[in-house]
Amino acid sequence: MASEMLGHVALPGDVASVPQARLYVRDLLGAVGPSRLEDALLLVTELVTNSVRHSDSGCRPDGQVAVVVTERTEVLHVDVIDQGSASRTPRVHQDVDADSGGGRGLWLVRELASAWGWHDDPAGRVVWFQMTKQPPE
């Protein structure tokens, strides 16, 4: 099953890039149903925020975060690529408090995406998620 790249954007590793990434993905996925679009935007927001807060991309003056969006039949696939961190790896917090101001990003990804994961490659650390274009019943 072939994938089609919908778009790729590289942004500075700065918190100001979070709304830019969200707007970029909103423009790419405008035809997706509203519930899936909002879920995808929330997850992109969480992953880009994690990249600029917890990876070397947010610490280096030349740090960057990339967002790559592809689709396959009924599945959206989003990669968020940063410069990784030697001291931190992505992990889901098990004791998530709905009222807390942080620590929910990967928990939300796990709950809303149909699949997710991460790996290191020559481009950096890739945290990805997939979701069906139609909401689950």
XYZ file of N, CA and C in Angstrom:
411
model
N 0.849 -1.171 0.000
C 0.000 0.000 0.000
C 0.896 1.236 0.000
N 0.789 2.057 -1.008
C 1.654 3.228 -1.172
C 1.196 4.383 -0.293
N 2.176 5.134 0.161
C 1.904 6.342 0.939
C 2.071 7.548 0.033
N 1.292 8.562 0.301
C 1.424 9.826 -0.422
C 1.806 10.906 0.579
N 2.929 11.596 0.307
C 3.316 12.684 1.193
C 2.413 13.879 0.923
N 1.792 14.365 1.971
C 0.947 15.550 1.858
C 1.746 16.823 2.084
N 2.781 16.732 2.938
C 3.572 17.920 3.194
C 4.683 17.676 4.193
N 5.639 18.589 4.183
C 6.805 18.542 5.068
C 7.186 19.983 5.375
N 7.393 20.278 6.647
C 7.814 21.623 7.018
C 8.889 21.520 8.096
N 9.914 22.343 7.980
C 10.962 22.446 8.999
C 10.807 23.798 9.685
N 10.817 23.777 10.997
C 10.593 24.976 11.796
C 11.699 25.124 12.833
N 11.942 26.345 13.303
C 12.919 26.527 14.387
C 12.490 25.774 15.644
N 13.442 25.297 16.415
C 13.154 24.587 17.654
C 12.787 25.541 18.765
N 11.703 26.247 18.570
C 11.261 27.304 19.482
C 9.765 27.144 19.731
N 9.310 27.551 20.899
C 7.895 27.426 21.243
C 6.988 28.172 20.251
N 7.503 29.203 19.599
C 6.708 29.922 18.592
C 6.404 29.041 17.391
N 7.111 27.938 17.234
C 6.862 27.029 16.114
C 5.638 26.143 16.340
N 5.183 26.022 17.572
C 4.035 25.158 17.865
C 2.790 25.625 17.106
N 2.374 26.894 17.218
C 1.194 27.303 16.447
C 1.438 27.271 14.935
N 2.680 27.487 14.502
C 2.985 27.406 13.070
C 2.789 25.986 12.565
N 3.247 25.001 13.319
C 3.070 23.600 12.929
C 1.593 23.249 12.886
N 0.859 23.724 13.869
C -0.589 23.451 13.927
C -1.297 24.040 12.710
N -0.982 25.273 12.362
C -1.597 25.925 11.204
C -1.219 25.204 9.912
N 0.034 24.802 9.803
C 0.491 24.081 8.610
C -0.311 22.788 8.426
N -0.455 22.016 9.494
C -1.190 20.757 9.413
C -2.675 21.018 9.178
N -3.226 22.054 9.777
C -4.638 22.401 9.536
C -4.865 22.655 8.050
N -3.965 23.403 7.421
C -4.091 23.684 5.993
C -3.983 22.414 5.158
N -3.090 21.503 5.542
C -2.926 20.246 4.798
C -4.144 19.346 4.910
N -4.735 19.304 6.088
C -5.794 18.330 6.363
C -7.191 18.931 6.353
N -7.362 20.045 5.721
C -8.654 20.721 5.724
C -9.826 19.866 5.293
N -9.604 18.858 4.461
C -10.694 18.015 3.956
C -11.034 16.860 4.898
N -10.226 16.658 5.923
C -10.488 15.580 6.880
C -11.664 15.987 7.751
N -12.457 15.008 8.209
C -13.603 15.314 9.063
C -13.205 16.116 10.283
N -14.097 16.974 10.780
C -13.769 17.880 11.882
C -13.261 17.185 13.137
N -13.822 16.056 13.530
C -13.362 15.414 14.770
C -11.946 14.872 14.604
N -11.639 14.307 13.460
C -10.291 13.781 13.230
C -9.296 14.920 13.064
N -9.725 16.007 12.437
C -8.839 17.150 12.263
C -8.438 17.711 13.625
N -9.397 17.892 14.503
C -9.083 18.440 15.828
C -8.175 17.495 16.619
N -8.418 16.194 16.513
C -7.540 15.227 17.182
C -6.124 15.304 16.621
N -5.997 15.336 15.292
C -4.673 15.413 14.657
C -3.951 16.689 15.077
N -4.660 17.800 15.116
C -4.041 19.068 15.505
C -3.590 19.045 16.962
N -4.382 18.458 17.820
C -4.003 18.338 19.225
C -2.718 17.514 19.358
N -2.634 16.405 18.633
C -1.459 15.545 18.749
C -0.214 16.201 18.156
N -0.367 16.912 17.052
C 0.763 17.659 16.491
C 1.230 18.707 17.495
N 0.293 19.413 18.104
C 0.631 20.416 19.110
C 1.429 19.794 20.250
N 0.975 18.656 20.742
C 1.660 17.989 21.854
C 3.064 17.539 21.462
N 3.205 16.949 20.276
C 4.513 16.428 19.882
C 5.510 17.535 19.569
N 5.072 18.595 18.913
C 5.988 19.703 18.626
C 6.372 20.404 19.931
N 5.423 20.549 20.838
C 5.726 21.127 22.151
C 6.779 20.278 22.870
N 6.602 18.958 22.858
C 7.600 18.076 23.478
C 8.968 18.259 22.829
N 8.991 18.382 21.509
C 10.269 18.541 20.801
C 11.009 19.795 21.237
N 10.295 20.905 21.339
C 10.993 22.150 21.685
C 11.310 22.232 23.179
N 10.575 21.507 24.005
C 10.841 21.536 25.446
C 11.839 20.483 25.911
N 11.829 19.314 25.271
C 12.573 18.183 25.825
C 13.682 17.638 24.933
N 13.874 18.177 23.756
C 14.939 17.663 22.890
C 16.025 18.719 22.712
N 17.108 18.303 22.094
C 18.182 19.241 21.815
C 17.753 20.315 20.819
N 16.690 20.070 20.069
C 16.190 21.077 19.116
C 15.818 22.375 19.814
N 15.291 22.273 21.023
C 14.897 23.456 21.765
C 16.029 24.113 22.533
N 17.167 23.437 22.624
C 18.318 23.956 23.381
C 19.361 24.620 22.499
N 19.419 24.238 21.266
C 20.454 24.748 20.358
C 19.938 25.968 19.599
N 20.789 26.952 19.374
C 20.339 28.139 18.631
C 19.915 27.821 17.199
N 20.468 26.754 16.629
C 20.105 26.367 15.258
C 19.161 25.161 15.243
N 18.559 24.839 16.398
C 17.688 23.671 16.508
C 16.478 23.763 15.592
N 16.072 22.607 15.090
C 14.910 22.556 14.215
C 14.005 21.387 14.581
N 12.747 21.525 14.206
C 11.737 20.479 14.330
C 11.062 20.377 12.976
N 10.897 19.159 12.495
C 10.213 18.955 11.220
C 8.924 18.184 11.455
N 7.922 18.499 10.646
C 6.652 17.784 10.666
C 6.428 17.250 9.261
N 6.198 15.949 9.163
C 5.959 15.293 7.878
C 4.604 14.598 7.959
N 3.728 14.880 6.994
C 2.383 14.311 6.982
C 2.217 13.484 5.705
N 1.833 12.225 5.886
C 1.551 11.343 4.757
C 0.197 10.689 4.982
N -0.330 10.126 3.909
C -1.584 9.389 4.040
C -1.510 8.099 3.247
N -2.249 7.135 3.731
C -2.403 5.843 3.088
C -3.871 5.484 3.166
N -4.527 5.318 2.066
C -5.947 4.995 1.995
C -6.738 5.739 3.072
N -7.030 5.109 4.187
C -7.846 5.742 5.232
C -7.048 6.118 6.478
N -5.716 6.178 6.355
C -4.868 6.429 7.520
C -3.988 7.650 7.295
N -3.967 8.524 8.284
C -3.021 9.645 8.308
C -1.817 9.221 9.136
N -0.642 9.603 8.675
C 0.594 9.298 9.410
C 1.355 10.616 9.561
N 1.732 10.946 10.795
C 2.456 12.188 11.073
C 3.744 11.847 11.813
N 4.863 12.337 11.283
C 6.166 12.238 11.944
C 6.541 13.619 12.458
N 7.009 13.696 13.693
C 7.622 14.912 14.221
C 9.069 14.542 14.506
N 9.984 15.231 13.835
C 11.402 14.884 13.885
C 12.164 16.023 14.557
N 12.909 15.670 15.598
C 13.727 16.671 16.278
C 15.154 16.146 16.400
N 15.976 16.844 17.141
C 17.382 16.478 17.265
C 17.648 15.524 18.422
N 16.587 15.011 19.011
C 16.733 14.026 20.076
C 17.377 14.585 21.318
N 17.651 13.689 22.249
C 18.288 14.047 23.512
C 19.016 12.815 24.028
N 20.248 12.998 24.435
C 21.016 11.881 24.971
C 20.495 11.449 26.338
N 19.833 12.359 27.056
C 19.415 12.056 28.422
C 17.916 11.781 28.568
N 17.137 11.964 27.504
C 15.691 11.769 27.606
C 15.175 10.952 26.441
N 14.238 10.082 26.727
C 13.544 9.345 25.679
C 12.044 9.522 25.884
N 11.284 9.446 24.804
C 9.833 9.602 24.947
C 9.240 8.485 25.816
N 8.380 8.883 26.729
C 7.687 7.891 27.557
C 6.340 8.455 27.982
N 5.398 7.554 28.136
C 4.053 7.923 28.564
C 4.026 7.936 30.089
N 3.586 9.032 30.661
C 3.414 9.094 32.116
C 2.187 8.262 32.484
N 2.334 7.438 33.485
C 1.236 6.557 33.892
C 0.275 7.225 34.872
N 0.746 8.212 35.609
C -0.079 8.873 36.616
C -0.516 10.250 36.116
N -1.265 10.261 35.032
C -1.686 11.508 34.408
C -2.843 12.114 35.187
N -2.725 13.391 35.478
C -3.776 14.147 36.149
C -4.392 15.075 35.109
N -5.676 14.936 34.871
C -6.357 15.728 33.843
C -6.243 17.225 34.095
N -6.022 17.626 35.337
C -5.938 19.048 35.665
C -4.504 19.576 35.696
N -3.531 18.702 35.468
C -2.141 19.151 35.528
C -1.794 19.993 34.313
N -0.755 20.779 34.444
C -0.321 21.644 33.357
C 0.668 20.978 32.421
N 0.987 19.717 32.619
C 1.951 19.050 31.751
C 1.969 17.562 31.996
N 2.768 16.865 31.184
C 2.919 15.428 31.349
C 1.869 14.590 30.656
N 0.979 15.243 29.886
C -0.107 14.498 29.241
C 0.115 14.258 27.761
N 1.168 14.828 27.174
C 1.343 14.801 25.728
C 1.320 13.415 25.124
N 2.231 12.553 25.544
C 2.259 11.208 24.969
C 1.097 10.356 25.441
N 0.561 10.656 26.599
C -0.649 9.965 27.050
C -1.790 10.262 26.072
N -1.939 11.533 25.682
C -2.970 11.890 24.701
C -2.713 11.204 23.361
N -1.463 11.170 22.938
C -1.128 10.493 21.689
C -1.550 9.029 21.773
N -1.195 8.381 22.862
C -1.575 6.967 23.034
C -3.087 6.772 23.011
N -3.814 7.695 23.639
C -5.270 7.549 23.739
C -6.001 7.863 22.441
N -5.522 8.831 21.669
C -6.262 9.287 20.487
C -5.800 8.675 19.172
N -4.548 8.262 19.100
C -4.025 7.709 17.847
C -4.345 6.221 17.752
N -4.429 5.727 16.529
C -4.625 4.288 16.349
C -3.312 3.533 16.533
N -2.191 4.225 16.341
C -0.864 3.658 16.579
C 0.096 4.827 16.782
N 1.177 4.576 17.504
C 2.196 5.600 17.689
C 3.498 4.916 18.104
N 4.575 5.652 18.025
C 5.858 5.114 18.448
C 6.951 6.143 18.234
N 8.180 5.701 18.428
C 9.314 6.591 18.210
C 10.530 5.744 17.879
N 11.476 6.364 17.203
C 12.753 5.733 16.898
C 13.772 6.818 16.564
N 15.021 6.450 16.717
C 16.103 7.346 16.313
C 16.581 6.913 14.935
N 16.868 7.877 14.084
C 17.454 7.591 12.782
C 18.409 8.725 12.426
N 19.079 8.656 11.292
C 20.057 9.705 10.964
C 19.470 11.119 10.925
N 18.178 11.247 10.660
C 17.547 12.568 10.629
C 17.329 13.129 12.024
N 17.336 12.270 13.041
C 17.083 12.697 14.415
C 16.159 11.722 15.107
N 15.462 12.201 16.117
C 14.468 11.376 16.802
C 13.116 11.613 16.142
N 12.463 10.536 15.796
C 11.164 10.591 15.136
C 10.118 10.068 16.104
N 9.146 10.898 16.434
C 7.978 10.448 17.189
C 6.821 10.556 16.199
N 6.070 9.475 16.057
C 5.043 9.424 15.020
C 3.717 8.947 15.602
N 2.663 9.281 14.864
C 1.355 8.715 15.184
C 0.591 8.476 13.897
N -0.356 7.566 13.995
C -1.277 7.298 12.904
C -2.684 7.392 13.443
N -3.588 7.806 12.578
C -4.992 7.784 12.948
C -5.823 7.564 11.701
N -6.929 6.874 11.901
C -7.838 6.666 10.785
C -8.497 8.006 10.453
N -8.854 8.177 9.184
C -9.492 9.426 8.786
C -10.911 9.534 9.318
N -11.533 8.409 9.540
C -12.886 8.391 10.115
C -12.795 8.038 11.583
N -13.567 8.712 12.428
C -13.496 8.385 13.860
C -13.960 6.962 14.120
N -13.357 6.300 15.117
C -13.810 4.946 15.476
C -15.230 5.004 16.026
N -15.961 3.945 15.821
C -17.361 3.924 16.287
C -17.482 3.441 17.694
